[in-house]
PDB file of C-alpha atoms in Angstrom:
ATOM      1  CA  MET A   1      31.620-119.557  81.141  1.00 56.00           C
ATOM      2  CA  GLN A   2      30.545-120.008  77.544  1.00 64.00           C
ATOM      3  CA  THR A   3      33.093-120.716  74.858  1.00 80.00           C
ATOM      4  CA  VAL A   4      33.164-118.569  71.730  1.00 85.00           C
ATOM      5  CA  GLU A   5      31.556-121.444  69.833  1.00 84.00           C
ATOM      6  CA  GLN A   6      28.699-121.694  72.349  1.00 80.00           C
ATOM      7  CA  THR A   7      28.187-117.930  72.295  1.00 85.00           C
ATOM      8  CA  LEU A   8      28.081-117.929  68.502  1.00 88.00           C
ATOM      9  CA  ARG A   9      25.607-120.830  68.465  1.00 83.00           C
ATOM     10  CA  ALA A  10      23.400-118.932  70.923  1.00 79.00           C
ATOM     11  CA  LEU A  11      23.565-115.875  68.661  1.00 84.00           C
ATOM     12  CA  LEU A  12      22.455-117.944  65.674  1.00 84.00           C
ATOM     13  CA  THR A  13      19.665-119.569  67.681  1.00 77.00           C
ATOM     14  CA  GLU A  14      18.361-116.182  68.814  1.00 76.00           C
ATOM     15  CA  GLY A  15      18.433-114.908  65.237  1.00 81.00           C
ATOM     16  CA  THR A  16      16.561-117.964  64.013  1.00 77.00           C
ATOM     17  CA  GLN A  17      13.924-117.571  66.697  1.00 69.00           C
ATOM     18  CA  ASP A  18      13.306-113.866  66.197  1.00 72.00           C
ATOM     19  CA  GLY A  19      13.195-114.159  62.429  1.00 71.00           C
ATOM     20  CA  THR A  20      16.316-112.145  61.621  1.00 78.00           C
ATOM     21  CA  LEU A  21      18.186-115.249  60.414  1.00 81.00           C
ATOM     22  CA  ARG A  22      16.889-117.883  58.005  1.00 79.00           C
ATOM     23  CA  PRO A  23      18.475-120.581  55.849  1.00 79.00           C
ATOM     24  CA  GLY A  24      20.694-118.749  53.376  1.00 84.00           C
ATOM     25  CA  SER A  25      21.130-115.666  55.569  1.00 87.00           C
ATOM     26  CA  LYS A  26      24.620-114.183  55.459  1.00 90.00           C
ATOM     27  CA  LEU A  27      26.386-114.006  58.811  1.00 91.00           C
ATOM     28  CA  PRO A  28      28.377-110.967  59.966  1.00 90.00           C
ATOM     29  CA  THR A  29      32.012-110.871  58.860  1.00 92.00           C
ATOM     30  CA  GLU A  30      34.788-112.227  61.083  1.00 92.00           C
ATOM     31  CA  ARG A  31      35.744-108.647  61.962  1.00 92.00           C
ATOM     32  CA  GLU A  32      32.158-107.835  62.977  1.00 92.00           C
ATOM     33  CA  LEU A  33      31.945-111.027  65.068  1.00 92.00           C
ATOM     34  CA  VAL A  34      35.227-110.115  66.795  1.00 93.00           C
ATOM     35  CA  GLU A  35      33.698-106.799  67.829  1.00 91.00           C
ATOM     36  CA  ARG A  36      30.294-108.209  68.742  1.00 89.00           C
ATOM     37  CA  LEU A  37      31.595-111.156  70.795  1.00 88.00           C
ATOM     38  CA  ALA A  38      34.728-109.420  72.121  1.00 89.00           C
ATOM     39  CA  ALA A  39      36.764-112.471  71.142  1.00 90.00           C
ATOM     40  CA  PRO A  40      40.073-112.958  69.303  1.00 92.00           C
ATOM     41  CA  ARG A  41      39.838-113.480  65.561  1.00 92.00           C
ATOM     42  CA  SER A  42      41.536-116.862  65.916  1.00 92.00           C
ATOM     43  CA  ALA A  43      38.784-118.012  68.307  1.00 91.00           C
ATOM     44  CA  ILE A  44      36.092-116.781  65.915  1.00 92.00           C
ATOM     45  CA  ARG A  45      37.699-118.724  63.076  1.00 91.00           C
ATOM     46  CA  ARG A  46      37.865-121.907  65.155  1.00 89.00           C
ATOM     47  CA  ALA A  47      34.210-121.539  66.133  1.00 89.00           C
ATOM     48  CA  LEU A  48      33.202-121.049  62.499  1.00 91.00           C
ATOM     49  CA  GLU A  49      35.237-124.112  61.496  1.00 89.00           C
ATOM     50  CA  ILE A  50      33.347-126.201  64.061  1.00 86.00           C
ATOM     51  CA  LEU A  51      29.977-124.847  62.895  1.00 85.00           C
ATOM     52  CA  GLU A  52      30.933-125.565  59.290  1.00 87.00           C
ATOM     53  CA  ARG A  53      31.997-129.098  60.212  1.00 81.00           C
ATOM     54  CA  ASP A  54      28.614-129.610  61.892  1.00 76.00           C
ATOM     55  CA  GLY A  55      26.807-128.319  58.816  1.00 79.00           C
ATOM     56  CA  VAL A  56      25.340-125.306  60.595  1.00 82.00           C
ATOM     57  CA  VAL A  57      27.043-122.813  58.276  1.00 87.00           C
ATOM     58  CA  ILE A  58      28.672-122.939  54.886  1.00 89.00           C
ATOM     59  CA  ARG A  59      31.535-120.656  53.885  1.00 88.00           C
ATOM     60  CA  HIS A  60      32.213-119.419  50.365  1.00 86.00           C
ATOM     61  CA  VAL A  61      35.581-117.807  49.682  1.00 83.00           C
ATOM     62  CA  GLY A  62      35.101-114.186  48.702  1.00 85.00           C
ATOM     63  CA  ARG A  63      31.369-114.234  49.473  1.00 89.00           C
ATOM     64  CA  GLY A  64      31.060-114.906  53.187  1.00 90.00           C
ATOM     65  CA  THR A  65      29.486-117.331  55.650  1.00 92.00           C
ATOM     66  CA  PHE A  66      25.862-118.418  55.306  1.00 91.00           C
ATOM     67  CA  LEU A  67      23.366-120.186  57.558  1.00 85.00           C
ATOM     68  CA  THR A  68      22.145-123.624  56.442  1.00 82.00           C
ATOM     69  CA  GLU A  69      18.859-125.460  56.932  1.00 72.00           C
ATOM     70  CA  VAL A  70      20.625-127.632  59.504  1.00 66.00           C
ATOM     71  CA  ALA A  71      20.835-124.613  61.806  1.00 63.00           C
ATOM     72  CA  VAL A  72      17.065-124.286  61.820  1.00 61.00           C
ATOM     73  CA  GLN A  73      16.540-128.004  62.381  1.00 57.00           C
ATOM     74  CA  GLN A  74      18.961-127.994  65.335  1.00 52.00           C
ATOM     75  CA  VAL A  75      17.037-125.318  67.184  1.00 52.00           C
ATOM     76  CA  ASP A  76      15.103-126.909  70.013  1.00 53.00           C
ATOM     77  CA  GLY A  77      11.732-126.135  68.548  1.00 60.00           C
ATOM     78  CA  ALA A  78       9.309-127.231  65.868  1.00 63.00           C
ATOM     79  CA  PRO A  79       9.858-130.556  64.056  1.00 69.00           C
ATOM     80  CA  ALA A  80      11.473-130.142  60.649  1.00 64.00           C
ATOM     81  CA  ASP A  81       8.455-131.713  58.935  1.00 74.00           C
ATOM     82  CA  THR A  82       5.923-129.250  60.389  1.00 83.00           C
ATOM     83  CA  SER A  83       3.499-128.233  57.624  1.00 88.00           C
ATOM     84  CA  PRO A  84       2.256-124.694  56.882  1.00 90.00           C
ATOM     85  CA  ALA A  85      -1.268-125.823  57.797  1.00 93.00           C
ATOM     86  CA  GLU A  86      -0.042-126.965  61.228  1.00 92.00           C
ATOM     87  CA  ILE A  87       1.815-123.699  61.719  1.00 91.00           C
ATOM     88  CA  MET A  88      -1.282-121.647  60.981  1.00 95.00           C
ATOM     89  CA  GLN A  89      -3.488-123.820  63.212  1.00 95.00           C
ATOM     90  CA  VAL A  90      -1.195-123.146  66.168  1.00 94.00           C
ATOM     91  CA  ARG A  91      -0.782-119.469  65.338  1.00 95.00           C
ATOM     92  CA  LEU A  92      -4.560-119.025  65.273  1.00 97.00           C
ATOM     93  CA  LEU A  93      -4.854-120.739  68.644  1.00 96.00           C
ATOM     94  CA  LEU A  94      -1.985-118.892  70.333  1.00 96.00           C
ATOM     95  CA  GLU A  95      -1.428-115.420  68.940  1.00 97.00           C
ATOM     96  CA  PRO A  96      -4.891-113.862  69.396  1.00 98.00           C
ATOM     97  CA  GLN A  97      -4.660-114.753  73.098  1.00 97.00           C
ATOM     98  CA  VAL A  98      -1.123-113.343  73.216  1.00 97.00           C
ATOM     99  CA  ALA A  99      -2.373-110.048  71.773  1.00 98.00           C
ATOM    100  CA  THR A 100      -5.244-109.992  74.273  1.00 98.00           C
ATOM    101  CA  LEU A 101      -2.824-110.366  77.180  1.00 98.00           C
ATOM    102  CA  ALA A 102      -0.343-107.866  75.736  1.00 98.00           C
ATOM    103  CA  ALA A 103      -3.080-105.229  75.519  1.00 98.00           C
ATOM    104  CA  ARG A 104      -3.511-105.556  79.282  1.00 98.00           C
ATOM    105  CA  VAL A 105       0.103-105.634  80.483  1.00 98.00           C
ATOM    106  CA  ALA A 106       2.357-104.067  77.819  1.00 98.00           C
ATOM    107  CA  THR A 107       4.575-101.223  79.017  1.00 97.00           C
ATOM    108  CA  GLN A 108       5.126 -98.026  77.068  1.00 97.00           C
ATOM    109  CA  ALA A 109       8.570 -99.335  76.131  1.00 96.00           C
ATOM    110  CA  ASP A 110       6.917-102.464  74.722  1.00 97.00           C
ATOM    111  CA  LEU A 111       4.507-100.363  72.683  1.00 98.00           C
ATOM    112  CA  ASP A 112       7.349 -98.194  71.399  1.00 97.00           C
ATOM    113  CA  ARG A 113       9.254-101.262  70.215  1.00 94.00           C
ATOM    114  CA  ILE A 114       6.131-102.707  68.608  1.00 97.00           C
ATOM    115  CA  GLY A 115       5.564 -99.380  66.864  1.00 97.00           C
ATOM    116  CA  GLU A 116       9.142 -99.391  65.528  1.00 95.00           C
ATOM    117  CA  CYS A 117       8.647-102.866  64.055  1.00 93.00           C
ATOM    118  CA  LEU A 118       5.340-101.800  62.510  1.00 97.00           C
ATOM    119  CA  ALA A 119       6.871 -98.707  60.909  1.00 97.00           C
ATOM    120  CA  ALA A 120       9.891-100.595  59.574  1.00 93.00           C
ATOM    121  CA  GLY A 121       7.659-103.285  58.091  1.00 94.00           C
ATOM    122  CA  GLY A 122       5.503-100.688  56.410  1.00 95.00           C
ATOM    123  CA  ALA A 123       8.597 -99.057  54.920  1.00 95.00           C
ATOM    124  CA  SER A 124       9.940-102.355  53.518  1.00 91.00           C
ATOM    125  CA  ASP A 125       9.234-102.638  49.809  1.00 87.00           C
ATOM    126  CA  ASP A 126      10.772-106.079  49.286  1.00 87.00           C
ATOM    127  CA  PHE A 127       9.781-109.576  50.404  1.00 87.00           C
ATOM    128  CA  GLU A 128      12.813-110.271  52.623  1.00 80.00           C
ATOM    129  CA  GLY A 129      12.616-106.970  54.460  1.00 85.00           C
ATOM    130  CA  PHE A 130       8.893-107.214  55.107  1.00 91.00           C
ATOM    131  CA  GLU A 131       9.113-110.834  56.298  1.00 86.00           C
ATOM    132  CA  SER A 132      11.935-110.015  58.690  1.00 81.00           C
ATOM    133  CA  TRP A 133      10.020-107.134  60.277  1.00 89.00           C
ATOM    134  CA  ASP A 134       6.807-109.166  60.257  1.00 92.00           C
ATOM    135  CA  ALA A 135       8.502-111.814  62.413  1.00 86.00           C
ATOM    136  CA  ARG A 136       9.977-109.172  64.713  1.00 87.00           C
ATOM    137  CA  LEU A 137       6.597-107.468  65.122  1.00 94.00           C
ATOM    138  CA  HIS A 138       4.810-110.643  66.137  1.00 95.00           C
ATOM    139  CA  ARG A 139       7.631-111.537  68.537  1.00 90.00           C
ATOM    140  CA  ALA A 140       7.605-108.038  70.047  1.00 93.00           C
ATOM    141  CA  ILE A 141       3.890-108.446  70.745  1.00 97.00           C
ATOM    142  CA  ALA A 142       4.573-111.791  72.394  1.00 95.00           C
ATOM    143  CA  LYS A 143       7.321-110.269  74.565  1.00 93.00           C
ATOM    144  CA  ALA A 144       4.880-107.542  75.604  1.00 97.00           C
ATOM    145  CA  ALA A 145       2.739-110.205  77.290  1.00 97.00           C
ATOM    146  CA  HIS A 146       5.512-110.599  79.922  1.00 96.00           C
ATOM    147  CA  ASN A 147       5.042-114.329  80.404  1.00 95.00           C
ATOM    148  CA  GLY A 148       8.193-116.444  80.190  1.00 90.00           C
ATOM    149  CA  LEU A 149       6.419-119.752  79.577  1.00 90.00           C
ATOM    150  CA  LEU A 150       4.279-118.216  76.863  1.00 91.00           C
ATOM    151  CA  MET A 151       7.408-116.705  75.295  1.00 87.00           C
ATOM    152  CA  ASN A 152       9.046-120.146  75.166  1.00 83.00           C
ATOM    153  CA  MET A 153       5.981-121.543  73.423  1.00 87.00           C
ATOM    154  CA  PHE A 154       6.018-118.657  70.967  1.00 86.00           C
ATOM    155  CA  ASP A 155       9.687-119.216  70.148  1.00 79.00           C
ATOM    156  CA  VAL A 156       8.995-122.870  69.359  1.00 80.00           C
ATOM    157  CA  LEU A 157       6.305-121.628  66.980  1.00 83.00           C
ATOM    158  CA  ASN A 158       8.681-119.070  65.502  1.00 76.00           C
ATOM    159  CA  THR A 159      11.259-121.745  64.659  1.00 73.00           C
ATOM    160  CA  ALA A 160       8.616-123.297  62.417  1.00 75.00           C
ATOM    161  CA  ARG A 161       8.358-120.013  60.516  1.00 73.00           C
ATOM    162  CA  ALA A 162      12.067-120.365  59.703  1.00 67.00           C
ATOM    163  CA  LEU A 163      11.591-123.787  58.080  1.00 70.00           C
ATOM    164  CA  PRO A 164      12.206-123.851  54.306  1.00 69.00           C
ATOM    165  CA  VAL A 165       8.690-125.094  53.494  1.00 76.00           C
ATOM    166  CA  TRP A 166       7.174-122.044  55.206  1.00 78.00           C
ATOM    167  CA  GLY A 167       9.539-119.574  53.584  1.00 76.00           C
ATOM    168  CA  SER A 168       9.058-120.925  50.074  1.00 79.00           C
ATOM    169  CA  LEU A 169       5.261-120.872  50.417  1.00 87.00           C
ATOM    170  CA  LYS A 170       5.271-117.326  51.779  1.00 86.00           C
ATOM    171  CA  ARG A 171       7.449-116.191  48.881  1.00 84.00           C
ATOM    172  CA  ARG A 172       5.187-117.825  46.268  1.00 90.00           C
ATOM    173  CA  THR A 173       2.040-116.256  47.706  1.00 92.00           C
ATOM    174  CA  SER A 174       3.500-112.825  48.469  1.00 92.00           C
ATOM    175  CA  SER A 175       2.799-109.703  46.448  1.00 94.00           C
ATOM    176  CA  PRO A 176       3.137-105.948  47.067  1.00 94.00           C
ATOM    177  CA  GLU A 177      -0.649-105.700  47.391  1.00 96.00           C
ATOM    178  CA  ARG A 178      -0.810-108.472  50.001  1.00 96.00           C
ATOM    179  CA  ARG A 179       2.070-106.963  51.947  1.00 96.00           C
ATOM    180  CA  ARG A 180       0.220-103.622  52.030  1.00 96.00           C
ATOM    181  CA  CYS A 181      -2.897-105.410  53.233  1.00 97.00           C
ATOM    182  CA  TYR A 182      -0.954-107.247  55.959  1.00 98.00           C
ATOM    183  CA  HIS A 183       0.558-103.943  57.067  1.00 98.00           C
ATOM    184  CA  GLU A 184      -2.928-102.450  57.426  1.00 98.00           C
ATOM    185  CA  GLU A 185      -3.961-105.469  59.507  1.00 98.00           C
ATOM    186  CA  HIS A 186      -0.831-105.145  61.636  1.00 98.00           C
ATOM    187  CA  THR A 187      -1.724-101.500  62.168  1.00 98.00           C
ATOM    188  CA  ALA A 188      -5.180-102.489  63.430  1.00 98.00           C
ATOM    189  CA  VAL A 189      -3.591-104.845  65.959  1.00 98.00           C
ATOM    190  CA  VAL A 190      -1.127-102.212  67.162  1.00 98.00           C
ATOM    191  CA  ASP A 191      -3.826 -99.542  67.410  1.00 98.00           C
ATOM    192  CA  ALA A 192      -5.832-101.860  69.686  1.00 98.00           C
ATOM    193  CA  LEU A 193      -2.756-102.507  71.818  1.00 98.00           C
ATOM    194  CA  ARG A 194      -2.162 -98.769  72.177  1.00 98.00           C
ATOM    195  CA  ASP A 195      -5.823 -98.305  73.101  1.00 98.00           C
ATOM    196  CA  ARG A 196      -5.432-100.991  75.798  1.00 98.00           C
ATOM    197  CA  ASP A 197      -8.380-102.841  74.274  1.00 98.00           C
ATOM    198  CA  PRO A 198      -7.849-106.600  74.811  1.00 98.00           C
ATOM    199  CA  ASP A 199     -10.939-107.718  72.892  1.00 98.00           C
ATOM    200  CA  ALA A 200     -10.112-105.571  69.872  1.00 98.00           C
ATOM    201  CA  ALA A 201      -6.457-106.669  69.907  1.00 98.00           C
ATOM    202  CA  GLY A 202      -7.399-110.349  69.972  1.00 98.00           C
ATOM    203  CA  ALA A 203     -10.022-109.918  67.257  1.00 98.00           C
ATOM    204  CA  ALA A 204      -7.661-107.945  65.012  1.00 98.00           C
ATOM    205  CA  MET A 205      -4.923-110.546  65.390  1.00 98.00           C
ATOM    206  CA  ARG A 206      -7.349-113.373  64.660  1.00 98.00           C
ATOM    207  CA  ALA A 207      -8.659-111.627  61.542  1.00 98.00           C
ATOM    208  CA  HIS A 208      -5.114-110.980  60.311  1.00 98.00           C
ATOM    209  CA  LEU A 209      -3.952-114.560  60.825  1.00 98.00           C
ATOM    210  CA  GLN A 210      -7.093-115.965  59.214  1.00 97.00           C
ATOM    211  CA  HIS A 211      -6.383-113.824  56.162  1.00 97.00           C
ATOM    212  CA  VAL A 212      -2.766-115.057  56.076  1.00 96.00           C
ATOM    213  CA  SER A 213      -3.971-118.648  56.404  1.00 96.00           C
ATOM    214  CA  ASP A 214      -6.481-118.265  53.587  1.00 96.00           C
ATOM    215  CA  ASN A 215      -3.836-116.777  51.296  1.00 95.00           C
ATOM    216  CA  LEU A 216      -1.215-119.412  52.096  1.00 93.00           C
ATOM    217  CA  LEU A 217      -3.465-122.453  51.944  1.00 93.00           C
ATOM    218  CA  GLY A 218      -5.423-121.491  48.856  1.00 84.00           C
ATOM    219  CA  ARG A 219      -8.676-120.277  50.379  1.00 68.00           C
ATOM    220  CA  GLY A 220      -8.195-116.630  49.590  1.00 51.00           C
TER     221      GLY A 220
END
């Protein structure tokens, strides 16, 4: 049986992998963690003390508890020195094939979840909100491929997207116009998935990621 500390670490790892938590993200309050983990407040406090001692979180009196870069580095995934160019090389190799497979095997529930992520991303008018839903959308597409080994590979890739070097570059190159463009490209991918068109889904994902790569690495 997992301890409260282990359960909390697993929660942070999952958040890091699916893009909902990044270095600097504020954690839920102690009261919210008590409800979510069904654990005594004293056990939550002890777990947070251990995580703070290990450098995974930092607590500021009156402000809350925040995730550190150490948390990202401790996730069993991408090396901490992975470059944005390496990330995009792997994304271009992996994600078009993921979209191709998802177009063949996704369930209606998968497509509904993907559609929710797409709509929420399109409604986000700030960098943080769009990036969070962007990560969730790409992960939802990967889950729709229904391949556990492939999902593990994707989560390793997703940990790289939580590295500080990636986040700072994305922020510097982001703009409302580019976010609108990315949303249109996401829509093309999702439309192909809904049409059950593997070739179109793969091509749309490849075109989107190539555009992202060009913008990030100075070729766009």
